[in-house]
Amino acid sequence: MTVKELSAAPNLTTLYPKAVAGGLRRSGGDSLPDTEYVRRGVTVDPRHLADYGRVCGFRLSDELPATYPHVLAFGMQIALMTEPDFPFPLLGMVHVANRITQRRPLRLGEPMTLRVRTDEARPHDKGTQFDVISEVLPGDEDEPVWTDVSTYLHRGGTSGSAGAPRARPTELAPPAPTARWRVPADIGRRYAEVSGDRNPIHLHRLTARMFGFRSAIAHGMWTKARCLAAFEGRLPGAYTVDVGFKRPVLLPATVGFTSWHSGAAGWAFELWHARKPTPHLTGTITPE
């Protein structure tokens, strides 16, 4: 594996034009690059953490929400997926699932090493799926205490040989929400400011229409973070939170949130369309 050391966070302003240019090229097969990006000595800006908490619904704390390191690694993920040897165009990619494992809480002030790589391109009935793996190693530790696996779908070019969608869990609750949230029209722009994810489908109705959406849609990782914030005060120090992204949240929206106990001290949860039995997101929280 080729390891590339980064001295600073990648500049997303320059990476998005690369993503657009990459969207004009044809897929170069499905061989993922054997490259890992590494950035050492990363510390959290308290103001940025506070801004993230306000946008996603977390309380102010020196303990990082489990979804927060994803935004620290996001630029490295985009940099890796806009390299010339990356086989798939970034535009049109679908984020279908995300699994985060936290082995202990990370705290404000801890120096961290971030690592990002890709893994396991595999056939799907709609194209090719692959994972982007991000890790956090505190200080000089050799083992990650936080791991994020983002699964993406590149549509087209499938052999149709495998990759049926994940079956819906049998314990799903009916759409009787325990909470209803109003999602404002500007949440995509607000989350873009703290995450760096300025995909045009999230920013404005007009730019979203260019990609086939009738309005801007909420970021999948915002919906995951907003759901996780609903569990604050009830989570163990070590756990895995695993979600599948189902239907986009068209902005503005009213959504229903449902949660219930599942397994040994675990949780299951869903985010629903407020007036239809259509889930936007399904997830589980499992103690480690």
XYZ file of C-alpha atoms in Angstrom:
288
model
C 0.000 0.000 0.000
C 1.185 3.501 -0.854
C 0.958 5.877 2.118
C 0.635 9.606 1.411
C 1.311 11.910 4.355
C -0.672 15.148 4.366
C 0.532 18.180 6.297
C -2.856 19.941 6.238
C -6.489 19.274 5.453
C -7.131 19.068 1.680
C -8.549 22.218 0.116
C -12.110 21.337 -0.853
C -12.406 24.516 -2.941
C -9.919 23.036 -5.409
C -11.212 19.466 -5.125
C -14.789 20.156 -6.246
C -13.713 21.327 -9.747
C -11.714 18.083 -9.963
C -14.865 16.178 -9.039
C -16.793 17.926 -11.827
C -14.037 17.181 -14.339
C -13.920 13.586 -13.162
C -17.644 13.298 -13.765
C -17.024 13.746 -17.482
C -14.790 10.704 -17.778
C -15.861 7.110 -18.230
C -15.347 4.575 -15.480
C -11.926 2.975 -15.637
C -12.980 -0.429 -14.359
C -13.501 -1.192 -10.698
C -9.939 -1.540 -9.373
C -9.606 0.714 -6.336
C -6.272 2.471 -5.678
C -4.025 0.850 -3.089
C -3.422 4.193 -1.374
C -3.858 5.433 2.171
C -3.911 9.102 3.163
C -2.521 9.932 6.604
C -2.665 13.223 8.483
C -1.020 13.524 11.907
C -1.329 15.999 14.757
C -4.977 16.863 14.078
C -6.732 18.775 16.867
C -10.318 19.959 17.104
C -11.267 23.636 16.955
C -13.716 24.190 19.860
C -15.698 26.724 17.838
C -16.084 24.302 14.950
C -17.199 21.555 17.328
C -19.764 23.921 18.861
C -21.049 24.914 15.405
C -21.370 21.245 14.440
C -23.261 20.505 17.644
C -25.742 23.318 17.036
C -26.445 22.219 13.455
C -26.873 18.546 14.382
C -28.609 18.879 17.750
C -25.807 17.802 20.112
C -25.195 19.420 23.494
C -21.997 21.358 24.119
C -19.379 19.008 25.582
C -15.674 18.251 25.428
C -16.613 14.726 24.291
C -16.817 14.463 20.512
C -20.059 13.102 19.032
C -19.310 9.808 17.311
C -20.266 11.333 13.956
C -17.981 14.365 14.320
C -14.658 12.808 13.196
C -16.353 12.015 9.881
C -16.228 15.734 9.009
C -12.532 15.865 9.971
C -11.803 13.048 7.516
C -14.204 14.208 4.800
C -11.658 16.276 2.854
C -9.256 13.340 2.798
C -12.035 11.109 1.493
C -12.789 13.525 -1.352
C -9.083 13.935 -2.130
C -8.714 10.170 -2.442
C -11.802 9.830 -4.654
C -10.690 12.608 -7.035
C -7.231 11.156 -7.712
C -6.628 10.249 -11.379
C -6.368 6.527 -10.567
C -9.747 6.419 -8.811
C -12.001 4.422 -11.156
C -15.407 6.059 -10.562
C -16.630 9.642 -11.101
C -17.542 11.308 -7.814
C -20.566 13.101 -9.252
C -23.598 10.852 -9.128
C -22.144 8.605 -6.436
C -24.761 7.437 -3.914
C -23.927 7.171 -0.206
C -25.953 4.087 0.756
C -24.708 3.201 4.258
C -22.425 4.314 7.057
C -21.088 2.370 10.038
C -19.148 4.061 12.852
C -17.472 2.139 15.671
C -16.278 4.110 18.693
C -14.115 2.056 21.048
C -13.918 4.868 23.571
C -14.995 8.524 23.549
C -12.666 11.037 21.897
C -12.223 14.348 23.678
C -11.527 17.907 22.752
C -7.792 18.640 22.906
C -6.607 15.131 22.033
C -4.106 15.102 19.145
C -5.206 12.597 16.530
C -3.929 10.825 13.456
C -6.446 10.397 10.629
C -6.189 7.580 8.078
C -8.359 7.151 4.976
C -8.361 4.374 2.353
C -10.779 2.530 0.063
C -11.670 -1.142 0.174
C -13.726 -3.955 -1.326
C -15.205 -3.019 -4.680
C -18.004 -5.515 -5.233
C -20.884 -6.006 -7.661
C -24.321 -4.662 -6.837
C -27.517 -5.165 -8.787
C -27.403 -1.464 -9.724
C -23.667 -1.100 -10.313
C -20.605 -1.353 -8.073
C -20.376 -0.818 -4.323
C -17.224 0.042 -2.403
C -16.179 1.273 1.030
C -14.224 4.313 2.152
C -12.640 3.555 5.520
C -11.588 6.353 7.866
C -9.822 5.837 11.194
C -8.732 7.931 14.162
C -5.685 7.000 16.239
C -5.219 9.224 19.322
C -1.729 10.522 20.100
C 0.945 7.925 19.461
C -1.379 4.919 19.714
C -1.062 2.229 17.057
C -4.661 1.027 16.994
C -7.703 3.056 15.928
C -10.295 3.932 18.553
C -12.748 5.231 15.948
C -13.551 3.662 12.572
C -15.952 4.921 9.923
C -17.004 2.772 6.954
C -18.914 4.731 4.309
C -20.422 2.552 1.588
C -20.954 4.129 -1.820
C -22.748 2.936 -4.942
C -21.518 3.738 -8.428
C -24.461 3.151 -10.739
C -24.001 1.282 -13.993
C -21.447 -1.159 -15.351
C -22.847 -4.069 -13.374
C -22.616 -7.711 -14.242
C -25.793 -8.300 -12.252
C -24.087 -11.158 -10.465
C -24.482 -10.136 -6.842
C -25.225 -7.385 -4.399
C -28.922 -7.514 -3.648
C -29.997 -4.686 -1.319
C -29.870 -5.415 2.378
C -33.017 -7.032 3.700
C -35.126 -4.882 5.960
C -34.664 -5.870 9.623
C -37.516 -8.005 10.918
C -37.939 -5.924 14.094
C -38.898 -2.692 12.312
C -41.507 -0.674 14.168
C -44.538 0.812 12.419
C -44.334 4.520 11.555
C -45.613 5.793 14.903
C -43.009 8.452 15.705
C -41.820 9.171 19.220
C -40.667 12.593 17.979
C -41.372 14.849 15.021
C -38.705 17.204 13.697
C -39.091 20.125 11.372
C -36.130 20.165 8.984
C -35.611 23.707 7.612
C -34.933 24.496 3.972
C -31.440 25.805 4.754
C -30.167 22.770 6.702
C -28.158 21.612 3.680
C -26.292 24.932 3.509
C -25.792 25.021 7.285
C -24.415 21.478 7.391
C -22.243 22.223 4.350
C -20.605 25.053 6.289
C -19.501 22.769 9.127
C -18.816 19.613 7.104
C -17.287 20.984 3.918
C -19.695 18.826 1.889
C -20.969 21.351 -0.674
C -22.485 18.913 -3.099
C -24.986 21.051 -5.081
C -27.848 18.621 -4.405
C -27.819 19.844 -0.787
C -27.507 23.576 -1.300
C -30.420 24.953 -3.289
C -33.550 23.864 -5.123
C -32.208 25.053 -8.482
C -28.887 23.214 -8.229
C -30.616 20.093 -6.912
C -32.931 20.076 -9.938
C -29.894 19.756 -12.197
C -29.426 16.291 -10.665
C -33.057 15.189 -10.793
C -34.320 16.308 -7.356
C -37.302 18.634 -7.100
C -35.720 20.385 -4.112
C -32.479 20.340 -2.148
C -32.013 17.236 0.001
C -30.547 16.875 3.479
C -27.104 15.297 3.830
C -27.270 11.662 4.838
C -24.634 12.228 7.524
C -26.685 15.094 8.943
C -29.697 12.759 9.301
C -27.477 10.192 11.022
C -26.016 12.796 13.381
C -29.451 14.214 14.177
C -30.727 10.742 15.069
C -27.667 9.988 17.208
C -28.145 13.263 19.092
C -31.542 11.954 20.214
C -29.720 9.258 22.229
C -27.421 11.593 24.175
C -27.126 10.535 27.803
C -28.158 6.942 26.988
C -25.124 5.725 25.030
C -22.252 3.582 26.339
C -18.659 4.689 25.900
C -18.027 2.062 23.218
C -20.586 1.223 20.544
C -21.271 0.832 16.829
C -23.915 2.928 15.109
C -24.834 1.506 11.715
C -27.301 3.125 9.288
C -28.682 2.555 5.830
C -29.785 5.587 3.826
C -33.121 4.833 2.146
C -34.999 7.827 0.705
C -33.708 11.407 0.556
C -35.190 14.066 2.820
C -36.522 16.731 0.448
C -36.212 20.172 2.044
C -38.017 21.644 3.868
C -39.519 18.615 5.566
C -41.216 17.231 8.622
C -39.882 13.839 9.676
C -40.830 11.303 12.304
C -38.214 9.646 14.513
C -38.867 6.216 16.045
C -36.565 4.253 18.390
C -36.864 1.078 20.407
C -34.694 -1.319 22.414
C -33.103 -4.075 20.382
C -30.905 -6.913 21.592
C -28.676 -6.700 24.669
C -28.769 -3.034 25.689
C -28.887 -1.982 22.044
C -31.195 0.286 20.093
C -32.843 0.361 16.694
C -34.182 3.535 15.135
C -35.706 4.992 12.014
C -36.350 8.355 10.448
C -39.633 8.432 8.539
C -41.477 10.693 6.181
C -43.994 12.363 8.506
C -47.058 11.465 6.423
C -46.016 8.251 4.651
C -44.710 4.851 5.836
C -41.477 5.550 3.975
C -38.190 5.422 5.911
C -35.451 7.909 5.105
C -32.963 6.069 7.321
C -32.827 2.864 9.361
C -30.191 2.180 11.990
C -28.954 0.255 14.982
C -26.754 1.049 17.978
C -24.851 -1.940 19.383
C -22.632 -1.811 22.511
C -19.056 -2.951 21.917
